[in-house]
Amino acid sequence: MSLDTTTLLTIVAMAVVTYFTRIAGLFVADRLVLTGRAKAAFDAIPPAVLVSVIAPTALTTGWAEAIAAAITAVAAFRLPLLATIVVGVASVVILRNLI
């Protein structure tokens, strides 16, 4: 495997930009005073990002993953985070073996 200079510089630049955007978010979030609809919108960002990352994979990989995603979503309404993760992993493993 060879790694040329352009690829290496691109990877390093992306890492630096990612690091600074995360650090900037921490500094900006501490200085913002959010109320009402703005606070509700900011509170909705993490679940929206999570769904946008998971949904394409869950819906395009197969029936086992799609059904497991649905089971996990239902579990997420009733269980804490760790239990939801366990339910999701167990359901995808079981469904991949059955389907």
mmCIF file with all atom_site columns, C-alpha atoms in Angstrom:
data_model
loop_
_atom_site.group_PDB
_atom_site.id
_atom_site.type_symbol
_atom_site.label_atom_id
_atom_site.label_alt_id
_atom_site.label_comp_id
_atom_site.label_asym_id
_atom_site.label_entity_id
_atom_site.label_seq_id
_atom_site.pdbx_PDB_ins_code
_atom_site.Cartn_x
_atom_site.Cartn_y
_atom_site.Cartn_z
_atom_site.occupancy
_atom_site.B_iso_or_equiv
_atom_site.pdbx_formal_charge
_atom_site.auth_seq_id
_atom_site.auth_comp_id
_atom_site.auth_asym_id
_atom_site.auth_atom_id
_atom_site.pdbx_PDB_model_num
ATOM 1  C CA . MET A 1 1  ? 0.000   0.000   0.000  1.00 0.00 ? 1  MET A CA 1
ATOM 2  C CA . SER A 1 2  ? 1.336   3.360   -0.938 1.00 0.00 ? 2  SER A CA 1
ATOM 3  C CA . LEU A 1 3  ? 0.204   6.734   0.285  1.00 0.00 ? 3  LEU A CA 1
ATOM 4  C CA . ASP A 1 4  ? 0.936   9.772   -1.798 1.00 0.00 ? 4  ASP A CA 1
ATOM 5  C CA . THR A 1 5  ? 1.485   13.230  -0.369 1.00 0.00 ? 5  THR A CA 1
ATOM 6  C CA . THR A 1 6  ? -1.785  14.681  -1.665 1.00 0.00 ? 6  THR A CA 1
ATOM 7  C CA . THR A 1 7  ? -3.845  11.966  -0.006 1.00 0.00 ? 7  THR A CA 1
ATOM 8  C CA . LEU A 1 8  ? -1.947  12.335  3.252  1.00 0.00 ? 8  LEU A CA 1
ATOM 9  C CA . LEU A 1 9  ? -2.350  16.126  3.270  1.00 0.00 ? 9  LEU A CA 1
ATOM 10 C CA . THR A 1 10 ? -6.057  15.759  2.499  1.00 0.00 ? 10 THR A CA 1
ATOM 11 C CA . ILE A 1 11 ? -6.540  13.368  5.413  1.00 0.00 ? 11 ILE A CA 1
ATOM 12 C CA . VAL A 1 12 ? -4.615  15.654  7.783  1.00 0.00 ? 12 VAL A CA 1
ATOM 13 C CA . ALA A 1 13 ? -6.558  18.728  6.601  1.00 0.00 ? 13 ALA A CA 1
ATOM 14 C CA . MET A 1 14 ? -9.889  16.938  7.103  1.00 0.00 ? 14 MET A CA 1
ATOM 15 C CA . ALA A 1 15 ? -8.808  15.866  10.594 1.00 0.00 ? 15 ALA A CA 1
ATOM 16 C CA . VAL A 1 16 ? -7.811  19.421  11.504 1.00 0.00 ? 16 VAL A CA 1
ATOM 17 C CA . VAL A 1 17 ? -11.068 20.890  10.196 1.00 0.00 ? 17 VAL A CA 1
ATOM 18 C CA . THR A 1 18 ? -13.074 18.233  12.023 1.00 0.00 ? 18 THR A CA 1
ATOM 19 C CA . TYR A 1 19 ? -11.219 18.912  15.265 1.00 0.00 ? 19 TYR A CA 1
ATOM 20 C CA . PHE A 1 20 ? -11.717 22.684  15.035 1.00 0.00 ? 20 PHE A CA 1
ATOM 21 C CA . THR A 1 21 ? -15.408 22.407  14.232 1.00 0.00 ? 21 THR A CA 1
ATOM 22 C CA . ARG A 1 22 ? -15.923 20.203  17.272 1.00 0.00 ? 22 ARG A CA 1
ATOM 23 C CA . ILE A 1 23 ? -13.935 22.482  19.563 1.00 0.00 ? 23 ILE A CA 1
ATOM 24 C CA . ALA A 1 24 ? -15.706 25.566  18.170 1.00 0.00 ? 24 ALA A CA 1
ATOM 25 C CA . GLY A 1 25 ? -19.053 23.933  18.896 1.00 0.00 ? 25 GLY A CA 1
ATOM 26 C CA . LEU A 1 26 ? -18.102 23.505  22.552 1.00 0.00 ? 26 LEU A CA 1
ATOM 27 C CA . PHE A 1 27 ? -17.046 27.156  22.907 1.00 0.00 ? 27 PHE A CA 1
ATOM 28 C CA . VAL A 1 28 ? -20.069 28.524  21.041 1.00 0.00 ? 28 VAL A CA 1
ATOM 29 C CA . ALA A 1 29 ? -22.566 26.306  22.855 1.00 0.00 ? 29 ALA A CA 1
ATOM 30 C CA . ASP A 1 30 ? -21.408 27.603  26.240 1.00 0.00 ? 30 ASP A CA 1
ATOM 31 C CA . ARG A 1 31 ? -22.003 31.219  25.212 1.00 0.00 ? 31 ARG A CA 1
ATOM 32 C CA . LEU A 1 32 ? -25.476 30.768  23.710 1.00 0.00 ? 32 LEU A CA 1
ATOM 33 C CA . VAL A 1 33 ? -28.554 31.372  25.807 1.00 0.00 ? 33 VAL A CA 1
ATOM 34 C CA . LEU A 1 34 ? -31.356 29.488  24.143 1.00 0.00 ? 34 LEU A CA 1
ATOM 35 C CA . THR A 1 35 ? -35.004 29.729  25.017 1.00 0.00 ? 35 THR A CA 1
ATOM 36 C CA . GLY A 1 36 ? -38.257 28.536  23.538 1.00 0.00 ? 36 GLY A CA 1
ATOM 37 C CA . ARG A 1 37 ? -38.219 27.333  19.958 1.00 0.00 ? 37 ARG A CA 1
ATOM 38 C CA . ALA A 1 38 ? -34.471 27.783  19.515 1.00 0.00 ? 38 ALA A CA 1
ATOM 39 C CA . LYS A 1 39 ? -33.807 25.499  22.500 1.00 0.00 ? 39 LYS A CA 1
ATOM 40 C CA . ALA A 1 40 ? -36.269 22.936  21.152 1.00 0.00 ? 40 ALA A CA 1
ATOM 41 C CA . ALA A 1 41 ? -34.586 23.070  17.735 1.00 0.00 ? 41 ALA A CA 1
ATOM 42 C CA . PHE A 1 42 ? -31.127 22.597  19.230 1.00 0.00 ? 42 PHE A CA 1
ATOM 43 C CA . ASP A 1 43 ? -32.385 19.725  21.382 1.00 0.00 ? 43 ASP A CA 1
ATOM 44 C CA . ALA A 1 44 ? -33.744 18.023  18.251 1.00 0.00 ? 44 ALA A CA 1
ATOM 45 C CA . ILE A 1 45 ? -30.424 18.130  16.396 1.00 0.00 ? 45 ILE A CA 1
ATOM 46 C CA . PRO A 1 46 ? -28.746 15.015  17.920 1.00 0.00 ? 46 PRO A CA 1
ATOM 47 C CA . PRO A 1 47 ? -31.642 12.603  17.225 1.00 0.00 ? 47 PRO A CA 1
ATOM 48 C CA . ALA A 1 48 ? -32.073 14.053  13.726 1.00 0.00 ? 48 ALA A CA 1
ATOM 49 C CA . VAL A 1 49 ? -28.406 13.546  12.918 1.00 0.00 ? 49 VAL A CA 1
ATOM 50 C CA . LEU A 1 50 ? -28.509 10.028  14.338 1.00 0.00 ? 50 LEU A CA 1
ATOM 51 C CA . VAL A 1 51 ? -31.532 9.084   12.241 1.00 0.00 ? 51 VAL A CA 1
ATOM 52 C CA . SER A 1 52 ? -29.981 10.595  9.116  1.00 0.00 ? 52 SER A CA 1
ATOM 53 C CA . VAL A 1 53 ? -26.900 8.450   9.607  1.00 0.00 ? 53 VAL A CA 1
ATOM 54 C CA . ILE A 1 54 ? -28.687 5.213   10.500 1.00 0.00 ? 54 ILE A CA 1
ATOM 55 C CA . ALA A 1 55 ? -31.761 5.269   8.234  1.00 0.00 ? 55 ALA A CA 1
ATOM 56 C CA . PRO A 1 56 ? -30.041 4.950   4.835  1.00 0.00 ? 56 PRO A CA 1
ATOM 57 C CA . THR A 1 57 ? -27.996 1.991   6.015  1.00 0.00 ? 57 THR A CA 1
ATOM 58 C CA . ALA A 1 58 ? -30.913 0.316   7.766  1.00 0.00 ? 58 ALA A CA 1
ATOM 59 C CA . LEU A 1 59 ? -33.243 0.693   4.798  1.00 0.00 ? 59 LEU A CA 1
ATOM 60 C CA . THR A 1 60 ? -30.850 -0.251  1.986  1.00 0.00 ? 60 THR A CA 1
ATOM 61 C CA . THR A 1 61 ? -28.923 -3.218  3.371  1.00 0.00 ? 61 THR A CA 1
ATOM 62 C CA . GLY A 1 62 ? -31.679 -5.797  3.696  1.00 0.00 ? 62 GLY A CA 1
ATOM 63 C CA . TRP A 1 63 ? -34.759 -6.997  5.532  1.00 0.00 ? 63 TRP A CA 1
ATOM 64 C CA . ALA A 1 64 ? -32.885 -8.125  8.627  1.00 0.00 ? 64 ALA A CA 1
ATOM 65 C CA . GLU A 1 65 ? -31.371 -4.682  9.168  1.00 0.00 ? 65 GLU A CA 1
ATOM 66 C CA . ALA A 1 66 ? -34.632 -2.876  8.405  1.00 0.00 ? 66 ALA A CA 1
ATOM 67 C CA . ILE A 1 67 ? -36.624 -5.014  10.850 1.00 0.00 ? 67 ILE A CA 1
ATOM 68 C CA . ALA A 1 68 ? -33.882 -4.692  13.471 1.00 0.00 ? 68 ALA A CA 1
ATOM 69 C CA . ALA A 1 69 ? -33.950 -0.903  13.058 1.00 0.00 ? 69 ALA A CA 1
ATOM 70 C CA . ALA A 1 70 ? -37.707 -0.906  13.629 1.00 0.00 ? 70 ALA A CA 1
ATOM 71 C CA . ILE A 1 71 ? -37.343 -3.095  16.725 1.00 0.00 ? 71 ILE A CA 1
ATOM 72 C CA . THR A 1 72 ? -34.604 -0.832  18.045 1.00 0.00 ? 72 THR A CA 1
ATOM 73 C CA . ALA A 1 73 ? -36.692 2.292   17.432 1.00 0.00 ? 73 ALA A CA 1
ATOM 74 C CA . VAL A 1 74 ? -39.568 0.812   19.415 1.00 0.00 ? 74 VAL A CA 1
ATOM 75 C CA . ALA A 1 75 ? -37.175 -0.216  22.191 1.00 0.00 ? 75 ALA A CA 1
ATOM 76 C CA . ALA A 1 76 ? -35.704 3.297   22.294 1.00 0.00 ? 76 ALA A CA 1
ATOM 77 C CA . PHE A 1 77 ? -39.063 4.686   23.416 1.00 0.00 ? 77 PHE A CA 1
ATOM 78 C CA . ARG A 1 78 ? -39.217 2.354   26.427 1.00 0.00 ? 78 ARG A CA 1
ATOM 79 C CA . LEU A 1 79 ? -35.643 1.464   27.418 1.00 0.00 ? 79 LEU A CA 1
ATOM 80 C CA . PRO A 1 80 ? -32.503 3.356   28.446 1.00 0.00 ? 80 PRO A CA 1
ATOM 81 C CA . LEU A 1 81 ? -29.693 3.840   25.921 1.00 0.00 ? 81 LEU A CA 1
ATOM 82 C CA . LEU A 1 82 ? -27.563 0.826   26.858 1.00 0.00 ? 82 LEU A CA 1
ATOM 83 C CA . ALA A 1 83 ? -30.531 -1.546  26.808 1.00 0.00 ? 83 ALA A CA 1
ATOM 84 C CA . THR A 1 84 ? -31.600 -0.133  23.446 1.00 0.00 ? 84 THR A CA 1
ATOM 85 C CA . ILE A 1 85 ? -28.142 -0.803  22.021 1.00 0.00 ? 85 ILE A CA 1
ATOM 86 C CA . VAL A 1 86 ? -28.246 -4.374  23.332 1.00 0.00 ? 86 VAL A CA 1
ATOM 87 C CA . VAL A 1 87 ? -31.696 -4.908  21.817 1.00 0.00 ? 87 VAL A CA 1
ATOM 88 C CA . GLY A 1 88 ? -30.529 -3.482  18.477 1.00 0.00 ? 88 GLY A CA 1
ATOM 89 C CA . VAL A 1 89 ? -27.373 -5.577  18.270 1.00 0.00 ? 89 VAL A CA 1
ATOM 90 C CA . ALA A 1 90 ? -29.146 -8.746  19.400 1.00 0.00 ? 90 ALA A CA 1
ATOM 91 C CA . SER A 1 91 ? -32.025 -8.260  16.982 1.00 0.00 ? 91 SER A CA 1
ATOM 92 C CA . VAL A 1 92 ? -29.786 -7.681  13.976 1.00 0.00 ? 92 VAL A CA 1
ATOM 93 C CA . VAL A 1 93 ? -27.656 -10.726 14.826 1.00 0.00 ? 93 VAL A CA 1
ATOM 94 C CA . ILE A 1 94 ? -30.692 -12.951 15.308 1.00 0.00 ? 94 ILE A CA 1
ATOM 95 C CA . LEU A 1 95 ? -32.481 -11.663 12.209 1.00 0.00 ? 95 LEU A CA 1
ATOM 96 C CA . ARG A 1 96 ? -29.382 -12.050 10.022 1.00 0.00 ? 96 ARG A CA 1
ATOM 97 C CA . ASN A 1 97 ? -29.223 -15.703 11.040 1.00 0.00 ? 97 ASN A CA 1
ATOM 98 C CA . LEU A 1 98 ? -32.948 -16.270 10.485 1.00 0.00 ? 98 LEU A CA 1
ATOM 99 C CA . ILE A 1 99 ? -33.485 -14.336 7.240  1.00 0.00 ? 99 ILE A CA 1
#
